[in-house]
């Protein structure tokens, strides 16, 4: 029996669910949002860099009251071996603009704020409520959900699945398959608390300025992975993630990798004296374009991480989540206003709109990159970082060896490690995947 009817039910109060619920409610739809966590954000993990442009398209004046940590003025990209890092750094005073482009955030606080906006827009938000089942009619159309609160059905014209990468509803209902170990990364993260002034001193920051470091190399022990350090106001988020299939194939634990990162001579001084208050682990969808499942059907759409909409190459996820949630909501509102039913055919509008957005265009651009890095992970994450470090040290050390001999020795080291053909083949494959 249907207990109550809504225009839309949104499952999950993460970035994608909040974006969808806010957009639909503020455009006049009767929306119910269900979240299994004690409060929005209690189950969610992110580094976390938040990209302002995508939130501005949903809540233009978000800077007035959103809990933002630091706006980013500096990005460091490091290639590490066991004792050193070689980096590309970009810092610009242009990032000290009136409306900064990227901020660090703490998801538990940010999601609570976003959820308050969803309520203010008119949606009904119920936490501590797990959706246990998608309900379908005799023709297979999704017509509502069941929760762990009551036995009855909550009816909806359309159900927005924003249940995150681990979401079981869509997979159990056969709407998409379980993510494969080679298309999801397992990331672990710690929060290191330090006095505000010490963080500013260590990273050369003024006021709310922030700096982030992202690193690849021997820290991932030959697996395809990434380490990160993000500065918040009074804490540093430090984490590392690698593909689940790689963890399964080697005997490294995620925690051991994080310990290795913390004790690396380039990282240790940056977190020295900190108090660790939180440890979290979460999956990240990293299969790229080829892993995107069916995005819509009769009475349902799927958004955010649940739809594998995550750009591992550029380390973006929350912005794809917010954008897919907003676009799905806008498509639904368009259909509603034209009194078009939420059929598979009509909801294909969501995919058309998403295909035209940066979300799918960016994922399609690097569609072969995740698989390439995985296949050749020990070359890209161990051999080349070590060779790069040796080359940089040889170049910088002034010891009376003629430069021509150093260049020959560096070339010989690369050829010895990978052979000429191996080097050319890696370079071609990398260029093809990047193009
Ligand atoms: C360690 C780490 C670092 C990251 N760093 C960054 C970063 O710096 N920048 C960036 O842009 N992205 C980053 N990401 C990715 C980003 O966190 C995700 O892309 C984003 O959170 C996806 O949002 P979402 O709403 O799709 O899913 P989620 O945020 O996971 O939200 C899903 C929600 O659904 C709820 N839910 C699930 N099942 C049910 C159910 N049956 N009933 C009710 N509720 C349910 C969950 O409790 C959860 O609240 C990072 C991810 C990780 C793990």
Coordinates of C-alpha atoms and ligand atoms in Angstrom, one line a residue:
X1 CA 0.0 0.0 0.0
X2 CA 1.3 3.4 -0.9
X3 CA 1.6 5.6 2.3
X4 CA 2.5 8.9 0.7
X5 CA 3.3 10.2 -2.8
X6 CA 6.1 12.6 -3.8
X7 CA 7.1 14.0 -7.2
X8 CA 10.6 12.7 -6.4
X9 CA 12.4 10.6 -3.8
X10 CA 16.2 11.1 -3.5
X11 CA 18.2 8.3 -1.9
X12 CA 21.3 9.7 -0.2
X13 CA 22.3 13.1 1.2
X14 CA 25.8 13.4 -0.2
X15 CA 27.0 15.9 -2.8
X16 CA 24.9 14.4 -5.7
X17 CA 21.7 13.8 -3.6
X18 CA 21.8 17.3 -2.1
X19 CA 22.3 18.9 -5.4
X20 CA 19.4 17.0 -6.9
X21 CA 17.0 17.5 -3.9
X22 CA 17.9 21.2 -3.6
X23 CA 17.4 21.9 -7.4
X24 CA 14.1 20.0 -7.6
X25 CA 12.7 21.5 -4.3
X26 CA 13.7 25.1 -5.2
X27 CA 12.0 24.7 -8.6
X28 CA 8.8 23.7 -6.9
X29 CA 8.7 19.9 -6.8
X30 CA 7.5 17.9 -3.8
X31 CA 10.7 16.1 -2.8
X32 CA 11.5 13.5 -0.1
X33 CA 15.2 12.9 0.6
X34 CA 16.2 9.8 2.6
X35 CA 19.6 9.4 4.3
X36 CA 20.8 6.4 6.2
X37 CA 23.3 8.3 8.3
X38 CA 22.7 9.9 11.7
X39 CA 23.1 13.2 9.9
X40 CA 24.0 14.2 6.3
X41 CA 27.8 13.8 6.0
X42 CA 28.2 11.3 8.9
X43 CA 28.9 8.5 6.4
X44 CA 30.8 10.5 3.8
X45 CA 34.5 10.8 3.1
X46 CA 36.3 13.2 0.9
X47 CA 39.8 14.7 0.8
X48 CA 38.5 17.3 0.4
X49 CA 38.7 19.9 -2.4
X50 CA 35.4 21.5 -3.3
X51 CA 35.1 23.2 -6.7
X52 CA 33.1 26.4 -6.4
X53 CA 31.9 26.7 -10.0
X54 CA 29.7 23.7 -9.7
X55 CA 28.2 24.7 -6.4
X56 CA 27.6 28.3 -7.6
X57 CA 25.4 26.9 -10.4
X58 CA 23.2 25.5 -7.6
X59 CA 23.5 28.0 -4.8
X60 CA 25.1 31.2 -6.2
X61 CA 25.6 32.9 -2.8
X62 CA 27.0 29.8 -1.0
X63 CA 30.1 31.8 0.2
X64 CA 27.8 33.8 2.6
X65 CA 27.4 30.9 5.0
X66 CA 28.9 27.6 3.8
X67 CA 31.5 26.1 6.1
X68 CA 34.6 26.6 3.9
X69 CA 38.1 25.9 5.2
X70 CA 40.8 27.5 3.0
X71 CA 40.7 28.8 -0.6
X72 CA 43.5 27.2 -2.6
X73 CA 46.3 29.4 -3.9
X74 CA 48.9 26.7 -4.4
X75 CA 49.0 23.2 -5.9
X76 CA 52.0 20.9 -5.6
X77 CA 52.2 17.8 -7.8
X78 CA 54.9 15.5 -6.6
X79 CA 56.6 12.4 -8.0
X80 CA 58.2 10.6 -5.0
X81 CA 60.7 7.9 -4.4
X82 CA 61.5 6.6 -0.9
X83 CA 63.6 9.6 0.1
X84 CA 62.8 12.5 -2.1
X85 CA 60.2 14.3 -4.2
X86 CA 60.4 16.0 -7.6
X87 CA 57.7 18.5 -8.0
X88 CA 55.7 20.8 -10.2
X89 CA 54.3 23.7 -8.1
X90 CA 51.9 26.4 -9.1
X91 CA 51.0 29.3 -6.8
X92 CA 49.3 32.4 -8.0
X93 CA 48.0 35.5 -6.3
X94 CA 45.2 35.4 -9.0
X95 CA 43.7 32.7 -6.8
X96 CA 43.1 35.3 -4.1
X97 CA 40.2 36.5 -6.2
X98 CA 36.9 37.8 -4.7
X99 CA 35.2 34.5 -5.5
X100 CA 37.9 31.8 -5.2
X101 CA 37.7 28.8 -7.4
X102 CA 38.6 25.9 -5.1
X103 CA 38.2 25.4 -1.3
X104 CA 39.1 22.8 1.1
X105 CA 36.1 21.6 3.1
X106 CA 35.3 19.1 5.9
X107 CA 32.4 17.0 4.6
X108 CA 30.7 16.3 7.9
X109 CA 30.2 20.1 8.3
X110 CA 29.7 20.9 4.7
X111 CA 27.0 18.2 4.1
X112 CA 25.1 19.4 7.2
X113 CA 25.1 22.9 5.7
X114 CA 24.0 21.7 2.3
X115 CA 21.3 19.7 3.8
X116 CA 20.0 22.7 5.7
X117 CA 19.7 24.5 2.3
X118 CA 17.8 21.5 0.9
X119 CA 15.3 21.8 3.8
X120 CA 15.0 25.6 3.4
X121 CA 14.3 25.0 -0.3
X122 CA 11.2 23.0 0.8
X123 CA 12.3 19.3 0.6
X124 CA 11.5 16.9 3.4
X125 CA 14.7 15.3 4.6
X126 CA 14.7 12.2 6.8
X127 CA 18.0 10.9 8.3
X128 CA 18.6 7.6 10.0
X129 CA 16.4 6.1 7.3
X130 CA 17.8 3.4 5.1
X131 CA 16.0 2.7 1.8
X132 CA 15.8 -1.1 1.7
X133 CA 14.1 -1.7 -1.7
X134 CA 13.1 0.0 -4.9
X135 CA 9.4 -0.8 -5.5
X136 CA 8.4 -1.6 -9.1
X137 CA 5.0 -2.1 -10.7
X138 CA 4.0 -5.1 -12.8
X139 CA 5.7 -3.6 -15.9
X140 CA 9.0 -3.2 -14.0
X141 CA 8.7 0.6 -13.7
X142 CA 10.1 2.0 -10.4
X143 CA 7.2 3.6 -8.5
X144 CA 8.7 4.2 -5.1
X145 CA 10.8 2.8 -2.2
X146 CA 10.5 0.9 1.0
X147 CA 12.6 1.9 4.0
X148 CA 13.6 0.4 7.3
X149 CA 11.2 2.7 9.1
X150 CA 7.8 1.4 8.0
X151 CA 6.6 -1.5 5.9
X152 CA 4.6 0.7 3.6
X153 CA 5.6 2.1 0.2
X154 CA 6.6 5.7 -0.3
X155 CA 5.5 6.5 -3.8
X156 CA 7.3 8.7 -6.3
X157 CA 7.0 9.7 -9.9
X158 CA 10.8 9.3 -10.1
X159 CA 13.5 7.9 -7.8
X160 CA 17.0 9.6 -7.9
X161 CA 19.6 7.1 -6.8
X162 CA 22.4 9.2 -5.2
X163 CA 23.5 6.3 -2.9
X164 CA 27.3 6.6 -3.5
X165 CA 29.8 4.2 -4.8
X166 CA 28.9 1.5 -2.3
X167 CA 25.1 1.8 -3.0
X168 CA 23.5 -1.6 -3.0
X169 CA 20.0 -0.6 -4.0
X170 CA 20.7 -0.1 -7.7
X171 CA 22.9 -3.2 -7.9
X172 CA 20.4 -5.4 -6.0
X173 CA 17.6 -4.2 -8.3
X174 CA 19.7 -5.1 -11.3
X175 CA 19.9 -1.5 -12.6
X176 CA 23.7 -1.7 -12.7
X177 CA 26.4 -4.3 -11.8
X178 CA 28.6 -4.2 -8.7
X179 CA 31.7 -2.1 -9.3
X180 CA 34.6 -4.3 -10.2
X181 CA 37.8 -4.4 -8.1
X182 CA 39.8 -2.9 -11.0
X183 CA 37.4 0.1 -11.3
X184 CA 37.3 1.2 -7.6
X185 CA 40.1 2.6 -5.4
X186 CA 40.2 2.2 -1.6
X187 CA 41.3 5.4 0.0
X188 CA 42.3 5.9 3.7
X189 CA 42.6 9.3 5.3
X190 CA 43.6 10.9 8.6
X191 CA 42.9 14.3 10.0
X192 CA 46.0 15.9 11.7
X193 CA 45.2 18.8 13.9
X194 CA 47.7 21.7 14.3
X195 CA 47.4 25.3 15.3
X196 CA 46.3 27.6 12.5
X197 CA 49.4 29.7 12.6
X198 CA 51.7 26.7 12.4
X199 CA 49.9 25.5 9.2
X200 CA 50.2 28.9 7.7
X201 CA 53.9 29.1 8.6
X202 CA 54.7 25.6 7.3
X203 CA 53.0 26.2 3.9
X204 CA 53.7 29.9 3.5
X205 CA 50.0 30.9 3.7
X206 CA 48.3 34.1 4.7
X207 CA 44.9 34.1 6.3
X208 CA 42.5 31.7 4.6
X209 CA 44.9 30.8 1.8
X210 CA 45.4 27.0 1.3
X211 CA 47.9 24.7 -0.3
X212 CA 47.4 21.1 -1.5
X213 CA 50.0 18.4 -2.4
X214 CA 49.1 15.4 -4.6
X215 CA 51.7 12.8 -5.0
X216 CA 52.4 9.6 -7.0
X217 CA 55.4 7.3 -6.7
X218 CA 56.8 4.6 -4.5
X219 CA 54.4 5.6 -1.8
X220 CA 51.9 3.3 -3.5
X221 CA 54.4 0.3 -3.6
X222 CA 54.0 -0.2 -7.4
X223 CA 50.2 -0.1 -7.3
X224 CA 48.1 2.5 -9.2
X225 CA 47.5 5.1 -6.6
X226 CA 47.7 8.7 -5.2
X227 CA 48.7 10.3 -2.0
X228 CA 47.3 13.7 -0.9
X229 CA 47.8 16.4 1.7
X230 CA 45.2 19.2 2.0
X231 CA 45.4 22.1 4.3
X232 CA 42.3 23.0 6.3
X233 CA 42.1 25.9 8.8
X234 CA 43.3 24.0 11.8
X235 CA 44.0 20.5 10.4
X236 CA 45.7 18.7 7.6
X237 CA 43.9 15.9 5.7
X238 CA 46.4 13.3 4.7
X239 CA 45.5 10.2 2.7
X240 CA 46.4 7.6 0.1
X241 CA 44.3 5.4 -2.2
X242 CA 45.0 2.5 -4.6
X243 CA 42.9 0.3 -6.8
X244 CA 41.1 -2.5 -4.9
X245 CA 42.3 -5.1 -7.4
X246 CA 45.9 -4.0 -6.7
X247 CA 45.4 -4.3 -2.9
X248 CA 44.0 -7.8 -3.5
X249 CA 47.1 -8.8 -5.6
X250 CA 49.8 -7.6 -3.2
X251 CA 50.2 -8.0 0.5
X252 CA 50.1 -4.3 1.4
X253 CA 47.4 -2.9 3.6
X254 CA 46.0 0.6 3.1
X255 CA 47.0 1.5 6.6
X256 CA 50.7 0.5 6.0
X257 CA 50.7 2.8 2.9
X258 CA 49.4 5.7 5.0
X259 CA 52.1 5.1 7.6
X260 CA 54.7 5.1 4.9
X261 CA 53.4 8.4 3.6
X262 CA 53.3 10.0 7.0
X263 CA 56.9 8.9 7.6
X264 CA 58.2 10.0 4.3
X265 CA 61.0 12.6 4.8
X266 CA 59.1 15.1 2.6
X267 CA 55.8 14.8 4.5
X268 CA 56.9 14.1 8.1
X269 CA 58.1 17.7 8.8
X270 CA 54.8 19.1 7.5
X271 CA 52.7 17.1 10.0
X272 CA 55.2 17.0 12.9
X273 CA 53.6 17.5 16.3
X274 CA 50.0 17.1 15.0
X275 CA 47.2 15.4 16.9
X276 CA 45.4 12.7 14.9
X277 CA 41.7 12.8 15.5
X278 CA 40.0 10.9 12.7
X279 CA 40.7 7.9 10.5
X280 CA 38.4 7.1 7.6
X281 CA 38.3 4.7 4.7
X282 CA 36.1 4.8 1.6
X283 CA 35.9 3.6 -2.0
X284 CA 36.3 5.9 -5.0
X285 CA 35.0 4.9 -8.4
X286 CA 37.9 5.1 -10.8
X287 CA 36.8 3.1 -13.9
X288 CA 36.3 6.3 -15.9
X289 CA 34.1 6.6 -19.0
X290 CA 34.0 2.9 -19.7
X291 CA 32.6 2.0 -16.3
X292 CA 29.6 4.4 -16.5
X293 CA 26.4 2.2 -16.2
X294 CA 22.9 2.8 -17.6
X295 CA 22.0 6.2 -16.2
X296 CA 18.2 6.1 -16.4
X297 CA 15.2 3.8 -16.7
X298 CA 11.5 3.8 -16.2
X299 CA 11.0 5.8 -13.0
X300 CA 14.6 6.2 -12.0
X301 CA 17.9 8.0 -12.6
X302 CA 21.3 7.4 -11.0
X303 CA 23.8 10.2 -10.2
X304 CA 27.2 10.9 -8.7
X305 CA 29.5 8.1 -7.5
X306 CA 26.7 5.5 -7.8
X307 CA 27.0 6.2 -11.5
X308 CA 30.8 6.0 -11.4
X309 CA 31.0 9.7 -12.4
X310 CA 34.4 10.4 -11.0
X311 CA 37.4 11.7 -12.8
X312 CA 40.4 9.9 -11.3
X313 CA 42.9 11.4 -13.8
X314 CA 42.0 15.0 -12.6
X315 CA 41.1 13.9 -9.0
X316 CA 37.6 15.3 -9.2
X317 CA 34.5 13.7 -7.8
X318 CA 32.3 16.0 -5.8
X319 CA 31.9 18.4 -8.7
X320 CA 30.8 15.6 -11.0
X321 CA 28.4 14.5 -8.3
X322 CA 26.9 17.9 -7.8
X323 CA 26.6 18.5 -11.5
X324 CA 25.0 15.2 -12.3
X325 CA 22.6 15.7 -9.5
X326 CA 21.7 19.2 -10.7
X327 CA 21.3 18.1 -14.3
X328 CA 19.2 15.1 -13.4
X329 CA 17.0 17.4 -11.4
X330 CA 16.7 19.9 -14.2
X331 CA 15.7 17.2 -16.6
X332 CA 13.1 15.9 -14.2
X333 CA 11.7 19.4 -13.7
X334 CA 11.5 20.0 -17.4
X335 CA 9.5 16.7 -17.9
X336 CA 7.2 17.6 -14.9
X337 CA 6.4 21.1 -16.3
X338 CA 5.5 19.5 -19.7
X339 CA 3.4 16.9 -17.8
X340 CA 5.5 14.2 -19.5
X341 CA 5.6 10.9 -17.5
X342 CA 8.9 9.7 -16.0
X343 CA 9.4 6.9 -18.6
X344 CA 12.8 5.6 -19.7
X345 CA 12.4 7.3 -23.0
X346 CA 11.6 10.7 -21.4
X347 CA 14.3 10.4 -18.8
X348 CA 16.9 9.9 -21.5
X349 CA 16.9 13.7 -21.5
X350 CA 19.1 13.5 -18.4
X351 CA 21.7 11.6 -20.4
X352 CA 21.5 14.0 -23.3
X353 CA 22.1 16.9 -21.0
X354 CA 24.9 15.1 -19.1
X355 CA 26.7 14.1 -22.3
X356 CA 26.8 17.8 -23.2
X357 CA 28.3 18.8 -19.9
X358 CA 32.0 18.7 -18.8
X359 CA 31.2 15.6 -16.8
X360 CA 31.0 13.2 -19.7
X361 CA 33.2 15.2 -22.0
X362 CA 36.1 15.0 -19.5
X363 CA 35.6 11.4 -18.7
X364 CA 35.4 10.5 -22.4
X365 CA 38.7 12.4 -23.1
X366 CA 40.8 10.2 -20.9
X367 CA 38.8 7.0 -21.4
X368 CA 41.8 4.7 -21.7
X369 CA 43.9 6.3 -19.0
X370 CA 42.7 4.4 -15.9
X371 CA 43.2 1.0 -17.6
X372 CA 46.7 2.1 -18.9
X373 CA 48.0 3.2 -15.5
X374 CA 46.6 0.0 -14.0
X375 CA 48.3 -2.3 -16.5
X376 CA 51.7 -0.7 -16.3
X377 CA 51.4 0.4 -12.7
X378 CA 54.9 -0.7 -11.5
X379 CA 56.5 1.3 -14.3
X380 CA 54.5 4.4 -13.7
X381 CA 54.4 4.3 -9.9
X382 CA 57.9 2.8 -9.1
X383 CA 60.4 2.7 -11.9
X384 CA 59.9 6.1 -13.5
X385 CA 59.6 7.9 -10.1
X386 CA 62.9 6.3 -9.0
X387 CA 64.6 7.2 -12.3
X388 CA 63.3 10.8 -12.2
X389 CA 64.6 11.2 -8.7
X390 CA 68.1 9.8 -9.7
X391 CA 68.1 12.1 -12.8
X392 CA 67.2 15.2 -10.7
X393 CA 69.9 14.4 -8.1
X394 CA 72.5 13.8 -10.7
X395 CA 71.6 17.1 -12.5
X396 CA 71.8 19.1 -9.2
X397 CA 74.8 17.6 -7.6
X398 CA 78.0 19.5 -8.6
X399 CA 80.8 17.0 -8.3
X400 CA 83.2 17.5 -11.2
X401 CA 81.6 14.9 -13.4
X402 CA 81.3 16.4 -17.0
X403 CA 77.6 17.2 -17.8
X404 CA 77.8 15.1 -21.0
X405 CA 78.8 12.0 -18.9
X406 CA 75.8 12.7 -16.5
X407 CA 73.4 12.9 -19.5
X408 CA 74.7 9.6 -20.9
X409 CA 74.5 7.9 -17.5
X410 CA 70.9 9.2 -17.0
X411 CA 69.9 7.9 -20.5
X412 CA 71.6 4.6 -19.9
X413 CA 69.7 4.2 -16.6
X414 CA 66.3 4.7 -18.3
X415 CA 67.2 2.3 -21.1
X416 CA 68.5 -0.3 -18.7
X417 CA 65.3 -0.1 -16.6
X418 CA 62.8 -0.2 -19.5
X419 CA 64.7 -0.7 -22.8
X420 CA 64.4 1.8 -25.7
X421 CA 61.3 0.1 -27.0
X422 CA 59.7 0.0 -23.5
X423 CA 60.3 3.7 -23.1
X424 CA 58.9 4.6 -26.5
X425 CA 55.9 2.3 -26.1
X426 CA 55.0 3.8 -22.7
X427 CA 55.4 7.3 -24.0
X428 CA 53.2 6.6 -27.0
X429 CA 50.5 4.8 -24.9
X430 CA 50.5 7.6 -22.4
X431 CA 50.2 10.3 -25.1
X432 CA 47.4 8.4 -26.8
X433 CA 45.5 7.9 -23.5
X434 CA 45.9 11.6 -22.6
X435 CA 45.0 13.1 -26.0
Ligands
LIG1 C1 39.4 9.7 0.5 C2 38.6 10.4 -0.6 C3 39.1 11.7 -1.0 C4 38.3 12.4 -2.0 N1 38.7 13.6 -2.3 C5 38.0 14.3 -3.2 C6 38.3 15.7 -3.4 O1 39.3 16.2 -2.9 N2 37.6 16.4 -4.3 C7 36.5 15.8 -4.9 O2 35.8 16.5 -5.7 N3 36.1 14.6 -4.7 C8 36.9 13.8 -3.8 N4 36.5 12.5 -3.5 C9 35.3 12.0 -4.2 C10 34.0 12.5 -3.6 O3 34.0 12.3 -2.2 C11 32.8 11.8 -4.2 O4 32.9 11.9 -5.6 C12 31.5 12.4 -3.7 O5 31.4 12.3 -2.3 C13 30.3 11.6 -4.4 O6 29.1 12.1 -3.9 P1 27.8 11.3 -3.9 O7 26.7 12.1 -3.4 O8 27.6 10.6 -5.2 O9 28.1 10.1 -2.9 P2 28.3 10.1 -1.3 O10 28.9 11.4 -0.9 O11 29.0 8.9 -1.0 O12 26.9 10.1 -0.7 C14 26.0 8.9 -0.8 C15 25.0 9.0 0.4 O13 24.0 8.0 0.2 C16 23.7 7.5 1.5 N5 23.1 6.2 1.3 C17 23.7 5.1 0.7 N6 22.8 4.1 0.6 C18 21.7 4.5 1.2 C19 20.4 3.9 1.4 N7 20.1 2.6 1.0 N8 19.4 4.6 2.0 C20 19.7 5.9 2.4 N9 20.9 6.5 2.2 C21 21.8 5.8 1.6 C22 25.1 7.5 2.2 O14 24.9 7.4 3.6 C23 25.7 8.8 1.7 O15 25.3 9.8 2.6 C24 37.2 11.8 -2.6 C25 36.7 10.5 -2.1 C26 37.4 9.9 -1.1 C27 36.9 8.5 -0.7

